[in-house]
Each structure stands twice: as C-alpha cells, then as structure tokens.
CSV table of C-alpha atoms and ligand atoms in Angstrom, one decimal:
chain,number,residue,atom,x,y,z
A,1,MET,CA,0.1,1.7,6.2
A,2,GLN,CA,-2.1,-0.8,4.3
A,3,LEU,CA,-5.2,0.1,6.3
A,4,ASP,CA,-7.1,-2.9,7.4
A,5,LEU,CA,-10.8,-2.1,7.4
A,6,ASP,CA,-11.7,-5.6,8.8
A,7,SER,CA,-9.8,-4.7,12.0
A,8,LEU,CA,-11.7,-1.4,12.3
A,9,ASN,CA,-15.0,-3.4,12.0
A,10,ALA,CA,-13.7,-5.8,14.6
A,11,LEU,CA,-13.2,-2.8,16.9
A,12,LEU,CA,-16.8,-1.7,16.3
A,13,THR,CA,-18.1,-5.1,17.2
A,14,ALA,CA,-16.0,-5.4,20.3
A,15,ALA,CA,-16.9,-1.8,21.4
A,16,LYS,CA,-20.6,-2.8,21.1
A,17,LYS,CA,-20.0,-5.8,23.3
A,18,LEU,CA,-18.2,-3.7,25.9
A,19,ASP,CA,-21.0,-1.2,25.9
A,20,ALA,CA,-23.5,-4.0,26.4
A,21,GLY,CA,-21.9,-4.6,29.8
A,22,PHE,CA,-23.1,-1.2,31.0
A,23,ALA,CA,-26.6,-1.4,29.6
A,24,ASN,CA,-28.2,-1.4,33.0
A,25,LEU,CA,-27.2,2.2,33.6
A,26,PRO,CA,-29.7,5.1,33.0
A,27,THR,CA,-28.9,6.7,29.7
A,28,PHE,CA,-27.3,10.1,29.7
A,29,THR,CA,-26.0,12.5,27.1
A,30,PRO,CA,-22.3,12.8,27.2
A,31,GLN,CA,-20.9,16.3,27.0
A,32,ILE,CA,-18.3,16.5,24.3
A,33,PRO,CA,-16.9,20.0,23.9
A,34,GLY,CA,-15.9,20.9,20.4
A,35,ALA,CA,-17.8,17.9,18.9
A,36,ALA,CA,-18.8,19.8,15.8
A,37,ARG,CA,-15.2,20.2,14.7
A,38,LEU,CA,-14.0,16.7,15.7
A,39,ASN,CA,-13.7,15.3,12.1
A,40,GLU,CA,-11.9,18.4,10.9
A,41,VAL,CA,-9.3,18.3,13.7
A,42,LEU,CA,-8.9,14.5,13.3
A,43,ALA,CA,-8.1,15.0,9.6
A,44,GLU,CA,-5.6,17.8,10.5
A,45,THR,CA,-4.0,15.4,13.0
A,46,ALA,CA,-3.8,12.7,10.3
A,47,ALA,CA,-2.1,15.2,8.0
A,48,ARG,CA,0.4,16.1,10.7
A,49,LEU,CA,1.1,12.4,11.4
A,50,GLN,CA,2.2,12.0,7.7
A,51,ASP,CA,5.4,13.6,8.7
A,52,ASN,CA,6.9,10.3,9.9
A,53,TYR,CA,9.3,7.6,8.5
A,54,PRO,CA,7.2,4.6,7.3
A,55,TYR,CA,8.0,2.5,10.4
A,56,PHE,CA,5.4,-0.2,9.4
A,57,HIS,CA,7.0,-0.9,6.0
A,58,PRO,CA,9.8,-3.5,5.4
A,59,LEU,CA,12.0,-0.8,3.8
A,60,TYR,CA,12.0,0.9,7.1
A,61,ALA,CA,15.1,-1.0,8.4
A,62,GLY,CA,16.6,1.5,10.8
A,63,GLN,CA,15.9,2.0,14.4
A,64,MET,CA,14.3,-0.5,16.9
A,65,LEU,CA,10.7,0.2,15.8
A,66,LYS,CA,7.9,-2.0,14.5
A,67,PRO,CA,4.1,-1.6,14.4
A,68,PRO,CA,2.1,-3.1,17.2
A,69,HIS,CA,0.1,-6.2,16.3
A,70,PRO,CA,-3.5,-5.2,15.2
A,71,VAL,CA,-4.9,-7.0,18.2
A,72,ALA,CA,-2.8,-4.8,20.5
A,73,ARG,CA,-3.9,-1.7,18.7
A,74,LEU,CA,-7.5,-2.7,18.8
A,75,ALA,CA,-7.5,-3.9,22.4
A,76,TYR,CA,-5.8,-0.7,23.4
A,77,ALA,CA,-8.4,1.4,21.5
A,78,LEU,CA,-11.2,-0.7,23.0
A,79,ALA,CA,-9.9,-0.1,26.6
A,80,MET,CA,-9.7,3.6,25.9
A,81,PHE,CA,-13.5,3.7,26.0
A,82,ILE,CA,-13.1,3.0,29.7
A,83,ASN,CA,-9.7,4.5,30.2
A,84,PRO,CA,-8.7,2.4,33.2
A,85,ASN,CA,-5.9,3.4,35.5
A,86,ASN,CA,-3.8,0.5,36.7
A,87,HIS,CA,-2.5,2.3,39.7
A,88,ALA,CA,-5.2,1.0,41.9
A,89,LEU,CA,-8.1,-1.4,41.7
A,90,ASP,CA,-10.4,1.5,42.1
A,91,GLY,CA,-9.3,2.9,38.8
A,92,GLY,CA,-8.7,-0.3,36.8
A,93,ARG,CA,-10.2,-3.5,38.2
A,94,ALA,CA,-10.4,-5.6,35.0
A,95,THR,CA,-7.1,-4.3,33.6
A,96,SER,CA,-5.2,-4.9,36.8
A,97,THR,CA,-6.2,-8.5,36.6
A,98,LEU,CA,-5.2,-8.6,32.9
A,99,GLU,CA,-1.8,-7.1,33.8
A,100,LYS,CA,-1.2,-9.7,36.5
A,101,GLU,CA,-2.1,-12.5,34.1
A,102,ALA,CA,0.0,-11.1,31.3
A,103,VAL,CA,3.1,-10.4,33.5
A,104,ALA,CA,2.8,-14.0,34.9
A,105,GLU,CA,3.0,-15.3,31.4
A,106,ILE,CA,6.1,-13.2,30.7
A,107,ALA,CA,7.6,-14.6,34.0
A,108,ALA,CA,6.7,-18.1,33.0
A,109,MET,CA,8.5,-17.7,29.8
A,110,PHE,CA,11.7,-17.5,32.0
A,111,GLY,CA,10.5,-20.3,34.3
A,112,TRP,CA,9.5,-18.0,37.2
A,113,GLN,CA,6.3,-18.9,39.1
A,114,ASN,CA,6.8,-17.0,42.3
A,115,PHE,CA,8.1,-13.5,41.6
A,116,LEU,CA,7.2,-9.8,41.9
A,117,GLY,CA,6.6,-7.9,38.7
A,118,HIS,CA,4.5,-5.3,36.9
A,119,LEU,CA,4.3,-3.3,33.7
A,120,THR,CA,5.9,0.2,33.5
A,121,GLY,CA,5.8,3.1,31.1
A,122,GLY,CA,8.9,1.6,29.3
A,123,GLY,CA,12.4,0.2,29.7
A,124,THR,CA,13.9,3.2,31.4
A,125,MET,CA,11.3,3.2,34.1
A,126,ALA,CA,11.5,-0.5,34.5
A,127,ASN,CA,15.3,-0.3,34.8
A,128,LEU,CA,15.0,2.5,37.3
A,129,GLU,CA,12.8,0.4,39.5
A,130,ALA,CA,15.3,-2.5,39.4
A,131,LEU,CA,18.2,-0.2,40.2
A,132,TRP,CA,16.2,1.5,42.9
A,133,VAL,CA,15.6,-1.9,44.6
A,134,ALA,CA,19.3,-2.9,44.0
A,135,GLY,CA,20.5,0.4,45.6
A,136,GLN,CA,18.3,-0.2,48.7
A,137,LEU,CA,19.6,-3.8,49.1
A,138,ALA,CA,23.2,-2.8,48.8
A,139,PRO,CA,23.5,0.7,50.2
A,140,GLY,CA,26.7,2.6,49.3
A,141,LYS,CA,27.8,0.0,46.7
A,142,LYS,CA,28.2,0.6,43.0
A,143,ILE,CA,26.2,-0.2,39.9
A,144,ILE,CA,28.3,-1.4,36.9
A,145,ALA,CA,27.4,-2.1,33.4
A,146,SER,CA,29.3,-2.5,30.1
A,147,GLU,CA,30.3,0.4,27.9
A,148,GLN,CA,27.7,-0.7,25.4
A,149,ALA,CA,24.9,-0.9,28.0
A,150,HIS,CA,22.0,1.5,27.4
A,151,TYR,CA,23.0,5.0,28.4
A,152,THR,CA,20.0,5.0,30.7
A,153,HIS,CA,21.8,3.0,33.4
A,154,HIS,CA,24.3,5.7,34.0
A,155,ARG,CA,21.7,8.4,34.1
A,156,ILE,CA,19.3,6.3,36.3
A,157,SER,CA,22.2,5.7,38.8
A,158,SER,CA,22.8,9.5,39.0
A,159,VAL,CA,19.0,10.1,39.6
A,160,LEU,CA,19.2,7.5,42.4
A,161,GLN,CA,22.5,8.9,43.6
A,162,LEU,CA,24.2,5.6,43.2
A,163,ASP,CA,27.8,5.4,42.0
A,164,PHE,CA,28.1,4.0,38.5
A,165,GLU,CA,31.0,2.6,36.5
A,166,SER,CA,31.4,1.2,33.0
A,167,ILE,CA,33.3,-2.0,32.2
A,168,PRO,CA,35.0,-2.3,28.8
A,169,VAL,CA,33.6,-4.6,26.1
A,170,ASP,CA,35.3,-7.2,23.9
A,171,SER,CA,35.5,-7.0,20.1
A,172,HIS,CA,31.9,-8.3,19.9
A,173,ALA,CA,30.5,-5.5,22.1
A,174,ARG,CA,29.9,-7.9,25.0
A,175,MET,CA,31.0,-7.2,28.6
A,176,ASP,CA,34.7,-8.1,28.9
A,177,LEU,CA,34.9,-10.9,31.5
A,178,ASN,CA,38.6,-10.3,32.3
A,179,ALA,CA,37.9,-6.6,32.9
A,180,LEU,CA,34.9,-7.4,35.0
A,181,GLU,CA,36.8,-9.8,37.2
A,182,ALA,CA,39.7,-7.5,37.5
A,183,ARG,CA,37.3,-4.8,38.7
A,184,LEU,CA,35.6,-7.2,41.2
A,185,VAL,CA,39.0,-8.3,42.6
A,186,ALA,CA,40.3,-4.7,42.9
A,187,GLN,CA,37.7,-3.6,45.5
A,188,ASN,CA,34.8,-5.1,47.3
A,189,ASP,CA,32.4,-2.2,46.3
A,190,ILE,CA,30.2,-3.6,43.5
A,191,GLY,CA,26.6,-4.0,44.5
A,192,THR,CA,25.0,-4.8,41.2
A,193,VAL,CA,26.2,-5.8,37.7
A,194,VAL,CA,23.8,-4.9,34.9
A,195,VAL,CA,24.0,-7.6,32.3
A,196,THR,CA,22.7,-6.5,28.9
A,197,MET,CA,20.8,-9.2,27.0
A,198,GLY,CA,21.0,-7.5,23.6
A,199,THR,CA,22.7,-4.2,23.4
A,200,THR,CA,20.8,-1.4,21.7
A,201,ALA,CA,23.5,-0.6,19.2
A,202,THR,CA,24.6,-4.1,18.0
A,203,GLY,CA,22.3,-6.6,19.6
A,204,SER,CA,25.3,-8.2,21.5
A,205,VAL,CA,24.5,-10.4,24.5
A,206,ASP,CA,26.7,-10.2,27.6
A,207,PRO,CA,28.1,-13.6,28.8
A,208,LEU,CA,25.5,-14.2,31.6
A,209,PRO,CA,26.5,-17.8,32.5
A,210,GLU,CA,30.1,-16.7,33.2
A,211,ILE,CA,28.9,-13.6,35.1
A,212,LEU,CA,26.7,-15.9,37.2
A,213,LYS,CA,29.8,-17.9,38.1
A,214,LEU,CA,31.6,-14.7,39.2
A,215,ARG,CA,28.5,-13.8,41.3
A,216,ASP,CA,29.1,-17.1,43.3
A,217,ARG,CA,32.7,-15.9,44.0
A,218,TYR,CA,32.2,-12.2,44.5
A,219,ASN,CA,28.7,-11.9,45.8
A,220,PHE,CA,26.9,-9.1,43.9
A,221,ARG,CA,23.4,-8.7,42.5
A,222,ILE,CA,22.6,-9.3,38.8
A,223,HIS,CA,20.1,-7.2,36.9
A,224,ALA,CA,19.5,-8.4,33.4
A,225,ASP,CA,18.5,-5.6,31.0
A,226,ALA,CA,16.6,-7.7,28.4
A,227,ALA,CA,14.5,-4.7,27.4
A,228,TYR,CA,15.2,-5.3,23.7
A,229,GLY,CA,16.5,-8.9,23.6
A,230,GLY,CA,14.4,-10.7,26.2
A,231,TYR,CA,11.8,-12.3,23.9
A,232,PHE,CA,14.6,-14.0,22.0
A,233,THR,CA,14.6,-16.5,24.7
A,234,LEU,CA,11.9,-18.2,22.6
A,235,ALA,CA,14.0,-18.2,19.4
A,236,GLN,CA,15.5,-21.5,18.5
A,237,ASN,CA,18.0,-20.3,15.9
A,238,LEU,CA,20.4,-18.4,18.1
A,239,ALA,CA,24.1,-19.3,18.3
A,240,PRO,CA,24.9,-21.6,21.2
A,241,PRO,CA,26.6,-19.1,23.5
A,242,THR,CA,23.7,-16.6,23.0
A,243,ALA,CA,21.1,-19.3,23.6
A,244,ALA,CA,23.0,-20.3,26.8
A,245,ALA,CA,22.9,-16.8,28.0
A,246,PHE,CA,19.2,-16.5,27.5
A,247,ALA,CA,18.6,-19.8,29.3
A,248,LYS,CA,20.2,-18.3,32.4
A,249,ILE,CA,18.0,-15.2,32.7
A,250,SER,CA,16.0,-17.0,35.3
A,251,GLU,CA,19.0,-16.9,37.6
A,252,ALA,CA,19.3,-13.1,37.6
A,253,ASP,CA,17.9,-11.3,40.6
A,254,SER,CA,15.8,-9.0,38.4
A,255,PHE,CA,15.3,-8.4,34.8
A,256,VAL,CA,13.5,-5.9,32.5
A,257,ILE,CA,11.8,-6.8,29.2
A,258,ASP,CA,10.0,-4.3,26.9
A,259,PRO,CA,6.7,-5.5,25.3
A,260,HIS,CA,6.8,-2.2,23.4
A,261,LYS,CA,10.0,-3.3,21.6
A,262,HIS,CA,9.7,-7.0,20.5
A,263,GLY,CA,6.4,-7.8,22.2
A,264,LEU,CA,4.2,-6.2,19.4
A,265,GLN,CA,2.9,-3.5,21.8
A,266,PRO,CA,2.2,0.2,21.4
A,267,TYR,CA,4.7,2.5,23.2
A,268,GLY,CA,4.1,2.8,27.0
A,269,CYS,CA,4.7,-0.9,27.9
A,270,GLY,CA,7.8,-2.0,29.7
A,271,CYS,CA,8.0,-4.7,32.4
A,272,VAL,CA,10.2,-5.3,35.5
A,273,LEU,CA,10.4,-8.6,37.4
A,274,PHE,CA,12.2,-9.5,40.6
A,275,ARG,CA,13.0,-13.1,41.5
A,276,ASP,CA,12.4,-12.5,45.2
A,277,PRO,CA,8.8,-11.3,45.7
A,278,SER,CA,9.7,-10.1,49.2
A,279,VAL,CA,11.4,-7.0,47.7
A,280,GLY,CA,7.9,-5.7,47.5
A,281,ARG,CA,8.4,-4.5,51.1
A,282,LEU,CA,10.8,-1.9,49.7
A,283,TYR,CA,7.9,-0.3,47.9
A,284,LYS,CA,5.8,0.0,51.0
A,285,HIS,CA,4.0,3.3,51.4
A,286,ASP,CA,0.6,4.6,52.5
A,287,SER,CA,-1.7,6.4,50.3
A,288,PRO,CA,-4.6,8.3,51.9
A,289,TYR,CA,-6.4,8.6,48.5
A,290,THR,CA,-6.5,5.4,46.6
A,291,TYR,CA,-6.4,2.0,48.4
A,292,PHE,CA,-9.8,1.5,49.7
A,293,THR,CA,-11.8,-0.9,47.6
A,294,ALA,CA,-10.0,-4.2,48.2
A,295,ALA,CA,-7.8,-6.1,50.6
A,296,GLU,CA,-6.0,-7.4,47.5
A,297,LEU,CA,-2.7,-5.9,46.5
A,298,HIS,CA,-3.1,-2.9,44.2
A,299,LEU,CA,-0.4,-2.6,41.5
A,300,GLY,CA,0.3,0.9,42.7
A,301,GLU,CA,1.6,-0.6,45.9
A,302,ILE,CA,4.4,-2.4,44.1
A,303,SER,CA,5.4,0.2,41.5
A,304,LEU,CA,7.0,3.6,41.5
A,305,GLU,CA,4.8,5.1,38.9
A,306,CYS,CA,1.3,6.1,40.1
A,307,SER,CA,-1.1,6.4,37.2
A,308,ARG,CA,-0.5,3.9,34.4
A,309,PRO,CA,-2.6,3.0,31.3
A,310,GLY,CA,-4.8,-0.1,31.9
A,311,ALA,CA,-5.2,0.0,28.1
A,312,ALA,CA,-1.5,-1.2,27.9
A,313,ALA,CA,-2.3,-4.2,30.0
A,314,ALA,CA,-5.4,-5.0,27.9
A,315,ALA,CA,-3.4,-4.8,24.7
A,316,LEU,CA,-0.6,-7.0,26.1
A,317,TRP,CA,-3.0,-9.5,27.5
A,318,ALA,CA,-5.0,-9.8,24.2
A,319,THR,CA,-1.7,-10.1,22.2
A,320,GLN,CA,-0.5,-13.0,24.4
A,321,LYS,CA,-3.9,-14.6,24.2
A,322,LEU,CA,-3.7,-14.6,20.4
A,323,LEU,CA,0.0,-15.4,20.2
A,324,PRO,CA,1.1,-17.3,23.3
A,325,LEU,CA,4.7,-16.9,24.4
A,326,GLN,CA,5.8,-20.4,23.4
A,327,LYS,CA,8.8,-21.8,21.5
A,328,SER,CA,7.8,-22.7,17.9
A,329,GLY,CA,4.7,-20.6,18.2
A,330,GLU,CA,3.8,-17.9,15.7
A,331,PHE,CA,5.2,-15.2,17.9
A,332,ALA,CA,8.5,-17.0,18.3
A,333,ILE,CA,8.7,-17.7,14.6
A,334,GLY,CA,8.5,-14.0,13.9
A,335,LEU,CA,11.5,-13.4,16.1
A,336,GLU,CA,13.4,-16.2,14.4
A,337,GLN,CA,12.6,-14.6,11.0
A,338,GLY,CA,14.2,-11.4,12.1
A,339,ARG,CA,17.3,-13.2,13.3
A,340,GLU,CA,17.5,-15.1,10.0
A,341,ALA,CA,17.1,-11.9,8.0
A,342,ALA,CA,20.0,-10.3,10.0
A,343,LEU,CA,22.2,-13.3,9.4
A,344,SER,CA,21.4,-13.3,5.6
A,345,LEU,CA,22.0,-9.6,5.2
A,346,HIS,CA,25.3,-9.9,7.1
A,347,LYS,CA,26.4,-12.8,4.8
A,348,LYS,CA,25.4,-10.9,1.7
A,349,LEU,CA,27.3,-7.8,2.8
A,350,ALA,CA,30.4,-9.9,3.7
A,351,ALA,CA,30.3,-11.8,0.4
A,352,GLY,CA,30.0,-8.6,-1.7
A,353,ASP,CA,32.8,-6.0,-2.3
A,354,LYS,CA,30.9,-2.9,-1.3
A,355,PHE,CA,30.5,-3.1,2.4
A,356,ILE,CA,32.3,-4.3,5.5
A,357,PRO,CA,30.1,-5.7,8.3
A,358,THR,CA,31.1,-6.2,11.9
A,359,PHE,CA,30.9,-9.5,13.7
A,360,GLU,CA,28.0,-11.9,12.9
A,361,PRO,CA,24.7,-10.6,14.5
A,362,GLU,CA,23.7,-12.3,17.7
A,363,LEU,CA,20.0,-11.1,17.4
A,364,ASP,CA,18.5,-9.0,14.6
A,365,ILE,CA,20.8,-6.0,14.2
A,366,VAL,CA,23.3,-5.7,11.4
A,367,ILE,CA,26.2,-3.1,11.5
A,368,PHE,CA,28.3,-2.3,8.5
A,369,VAL,CA,30.3,0.4,6.9
A,370,PRO,CA,31.0,1.2,3.2
A,371,ARG,CA,34.2,-0.5,2.0
A,372,PRO,CA,36.6,2.3,1.1
A,373,LYS,CA,37.2,2.7,-2.6
A,374,SER,CA,40.9,3.5,-2.3
A,375,GLN,CA,43.6,1.7,-0.3
A,376,THR,CA,44.4,4.7,1.8
A,377,THR,CA,41.5,6.2,3.5
A,378,SER,CA,40.6,7.3,7.1
A,379,LEU,CA,37.9,6.6,9.6
A,380,THR,CA,36.7,10.1,9.2
A,381,GLU,CA,36.2,9.5,5.4
A,382,ILE,CA,34.5,6.2,6.0
A,383,SER,CA,32.2,7.8,8.6
A,384,ALA,CA,31.3,10.6,6.1
A,385,ALA,CA,30.5,7.9,3.4
A,386,SER,CA,28.2,6.1,5.9
A,387,ARG,CA,26.3,9.4,6.4
A,388,ARG,CA,26.0,9.9,2.6
A,389,ILE,CA,24.7,6.4,2.2
A,390,PHE,CA,22.2,6.9,4.9
A,391,ASP,CA,20.8,10.0,3.1
A,392,SER,CA,20.9,8.4,-0.4
A,393,ALA,CA,19.2,5.2,0.7
A,394,ALA,CA,16.4,7.3,2.2
A,395,THR,CA,15.8,9.0,-1.2
A,396,LYS,CA,15.1,5.4,-2.4
A,397,ASN,CA,12.7,4.7,0.5
A,398,LEU,CA,15.3,2.5,2.3
A,399,HIS,CA,15.5,3.9,5.9
A,400,LEU,CA,18.5,2.9,7.9
A,401,ALA,CA,20.0,4.1,11.2
A,402,LEU,CA,23.5,5.4,12.1
A,403,ALA,CA,25.6,4.4,15.1
A,404,GLU,CA,28.9,5.7,16.4
A,405,LEU,CA,30.9,2.6,17.5
A,406,PRO,CA,34.4,1.7,18.5
A,407,VAL,CA,36.6,0.8,15.5
A,408,ALA,CA,37.7,-2.3,17.4
A,409,PHE,CA,34.3,-3.9,16.4
A,410,PHE,CA,35.6,-4.0,12.8
A,411,GLN,CA,38.3,-6.6,12.7
A,412,ASN,CA,38.5,-6.7,8.9
A,413,LEU,CA,39.2,-3.1,8.0
A,414,LEU,CA,42.2,-2.6,5.7
A,415,ALA,CA,45.5,-2.4,7.6
A,416,SER,CA,46.2,0.8,5.5
A,417,THR,CA,43.0,2.6,6.9
A,418,HIS,CA,44.2,5.6,8.8
A,419,ARG,CA,42.7,5.3,12.3
A,420,ASP,CA,42.4,9.0,13.0
A,421,LYS,CA,39.7,8.6,15.7
A,422,PRO,CA,38.7,5.9,18.1
A,423,THR,CA,35.2,5.4,16.7
A,424,ILE,CA,33.6,5.1,13.3
A,425,THR,CA,30.1,6.1,12.1
A,426,THR,CA,28.4,2.9,10.9
A,427,LEU,CA,25.2,2.0,9.2
A,428,ARG,CA,22.8,0.1,11.5
A,429,SER,CA,19.8,-1.9,10.5
A,430,VAL,CA,17.4,-3.5,13.0
A,431,LEU,CA,15.5,-6.2,11.0
A,432,MET,CA,12.8,-6.7,13.5
A,433,LYS,CA,9.7,-7.2,11.3
A,434,PRO,CA,9.0,-10.7,10.0
A,435,GLU,CA,8.5,-9.2,6.5
A,436,HIS,CA,12.2,-8.2,6.4
A,437,ALA,CA,13.2,-11.7,5.5
A,438,GLN,CA,11.3,-11.4,2.2
A,439,TRP,CA,12.7,-7.9,1.5
A,440,LEU,CA,16.4,-8.6,1.8
A,441,ASP,CA,17.0,-8.6,-1.9
A,442,GLN,CA,15.4,-5.2,-2.4
A,443,ILE,CA,17.2,-3.9,0.7
A,444,HIS,CA,20.6,-5.2,-0.6
A,445,GLU,CA,19.9,-3.9,-4.1
A,446,ILE,CA,19.2,-0.4,-2.9
A,447,LEU,CA,22.3,-0.4,-0.7
A,448,SER,CA,24.4,-1.6,-3.6
A,449,SER,CA,23.0,1.1,-5.9
A,450,VAL,CA,23.9,3.9,-3.5
A,451,TRP,CA,27.6,3.0,-3.0
B,501,PLP,C1,18.8,-2.5,26.2
B,501,PLP,C2,17.9,-1.4,26.4
B,501,PLP,N1,17.7,-1.0,27.7
B,501,PLP,C3,16.8,0.1,28.0
B,501,PLP,C4,16.3,0.8,26.9
B,501,PLP,C5,15.4,2.0,27.3
B,501,PLP,O1,14.0,1.6,27.0
B,501,PLP,P1,12.9,2.7,26.8
B,501,PLP,O2,13.3,3.4,25.5
B,501,PLP,O3,11.7,1.8,26.6
B,501,PLP,O4,12.8,3.6,27.9
B,501,PLP,C6,16.5,0.4,25.6
B,501,PLP,C7,16.0,1.2,24.5
B,501,PLP,O5,16.2,1.0,23.4
B,501,PLP,C8,17.4,-0.7,25.3
B,501,PLP,O6,17.6,-1.1,24.1
C-alpha cells in the first residue's frame, strides 16, 4: 500500500482547519459508545481487510480497479467529520455546491454549459436515471444496446419495465452498424439507442458519429454509456475513429461517466448528465420533509436517489481542483499512459510466440489467450489453459482477469483450432494505473514464465 504518512498529517491539518470553522459553538462532550475498544476493533478491521488483491500495485492488472487519488481519499475522510447528505441543502449545503461545481467541470469537458446533471452512487444508478428519463420521453418504445454493452442496461430496462433488445457487434466488439440500421428499418419501435463509449470487457467504442447520422434519419434518443471510457475524451493518443467518437459525446441526449472508475475517486461516485435541462420536470415530486431551507434547487429534486454522500462530492471537487480536467494536463497524461501501456503489451504479445491477442486495444484493456502448443486443439482446451495461467500468474503476484468472449474477436486463431463452442475464455488486463507503463516488462516476463 506504501502508506504515505505525509498525507495523514495533511488530513490532521485540514481537520483542524475544518474544526476551527465551528469554534463559536459551546463545547460539549461527544458520546462515543464503545470508545475504549476502538483501537482494538480498528486493528481487527485492518486484519480482515488484508484479505484483498493488491489493487493499488502495478502487478494488479486485472479488473477495472485503481486506488483513489490521495486528495480524494483525504477530502472524503475530511468531509466524513461532517457527514453531509447531498440530498438536500438542509443536509449538505457546502457539498451540494461542490457537487454542482464538479459536475459543471465534467460537463464542460464535453463542451456542455447548459445541462442537467448530478452525481450518483455509481454507473448503474446513473444509467438507470438516463433510461428512466428516456422511457418517459418515448413511452412504449424499446431500449437497444450492443451485445457487449454492460449487462446493467438489460436489467435496468426490466426494472423500468421497458422492452430491451441487443444488437450484434462486429469483430472489434463495437455495435454493428448494418445490424443497427436493419433493426431501425424493420420497425419504428426504437426509443433509445445506448451507445457504449468503452465496453467493460474489451474497451471497444461504438461508432457514435455514424449512429448520430442514423438518428437524423430514424429519430431516436441516444444515451452514451461512458461510465468507464468517458475520461478518455482528454487523451490525445487515441486512434482517429475512437477520438472521433469521443468528440461527438456532446451530441448525445444523455451520458454517464463514472468518477469512481477513471476519475480517481473512491467507490460511490457516478455521474449522469442530460443535454436538455428541461428533463428536470420529469423528476418533479414534493417532499414534506426536506425542502425547506432555500428557494434554490436541491439536488434531491433532480435525482432518483434520496440520501447521497456529500463526501463523494468533496472528494471529486478536490481532485478536479488539484488535477483539472484538461487535455495535456497531469490527469490526461495518466490516461494516455494507460492507453500506451495497453498498446505496448498488445504489441509484445503479438510479436511473441506464446499468446494470441485480440484486436488492437482502443483504450486501456488488453485481451489475449495462450497460443496452443499443438496444431490441433479446441476452444475448450484454450479456455482451460487461460484459467490455469490466471491461477499461476497469481502465485507470482501478477493478478489478471478472465472474460468469456465470442471467438469471432480472435481473427488470428489457427484454422485447425476446433471451434467446439461459440465463446472462449480469455485473459483480460485493464492497465489503468499510470505505473503500469513502467511495469510492462515485469508483467510480460511473468506471463511468459507461466506458459
Ligand atoms: C460501460 C459500463 N457501464 C456501466 C457500468 C456499471 O457501473 P457501476 O459498476 O459503477 O454500477 C460499468 C461497470 O463496469 C461499465 O463498465
């Protein structure tokens, strides 16, 4: 974990400053039940928390996980001394303002000045709000997303009782435009197309510019799920079609971006934004309990969730203060490093004789399988070998992930491979920490030693 004592000291200094703001109150003795055993229980908690993969370390190169920035961790901890609730100004005055400022900065990253948006508990909740609004604007019409879209869209649609359909993907895991158009032509029943700006499994980006052209012809709503990929709009080392897709997010009707994925935030921080602020009318409700202290809009009046951590807003605001969301800024460079690391690992794997990667990564996810050691093998055998490599690499501290993916994503499998099932178990590596770029040789060395 490489505990940084300086940052704990910074927290102490900031906590004293926060405390000074309440110095005019009469002193009181807080009642803390169980205080005598606090250290003991905290130590026990630390021991229990040791049962985790080392997500913070560069050799953790598996799932979409990275540590929050220290300023986010500290600002979150600082705000916890107050524990504000961003549902209403009554519960979180300062952090509601911080949320509005931080969300406006996210919107500005996509060129939006006039919009409706707020933080959520995560990407699922943010997507749920977007599809809830979409469903109200096009009652009785369907939601469609690609077969590689996050599973949450299908489930959310069923929660909202909206019909859902999947559209096939091409060999690069992007929504297949011909299949989409064929579906739009077949029947005039599509209300919203969910466009994934970075799929969870492979980091593939749906062709948003072409889907926008279809919108002109067939009139549907576009919701961009940029939960994982959204921040890559700041990266300047994307392939031209990927960069062109990110440049068009501003033309979507709504989008979701997760600060708790690539935005250096602790979990509990998603964000949903709508291009047309007037959709706020769809949220309208009365609360007899909460909305008394100000004529100003409370965040709870434009979100489905009620209580939400103001600490998440403080953490995000502080992070964006330290690392503004700008092209060529330190934050953007971190994203570019991840993309560079993914490209380099892909190249190394393709150049060697031990592994077969899929298509070139669009963002920072690399997918590969072990190259079979004999001419005649089956997808079942390759899948089993992927699982063995996953386990053996972990014994050498290299932690990868597994993904079950269509065999069509592998254009360079041997012709003699027996295709005994439609999918193949692959190794998956999300290289989302800037440090990954310096650790590629070690990662590659360990991989080569286990196959
Ligand atoms: C593209 C995409 N959408 C939605 C989600 C769901 O987000 P959350 O896990 O924050 O609910 C994920 C999670 O990985 C994702 O990658």
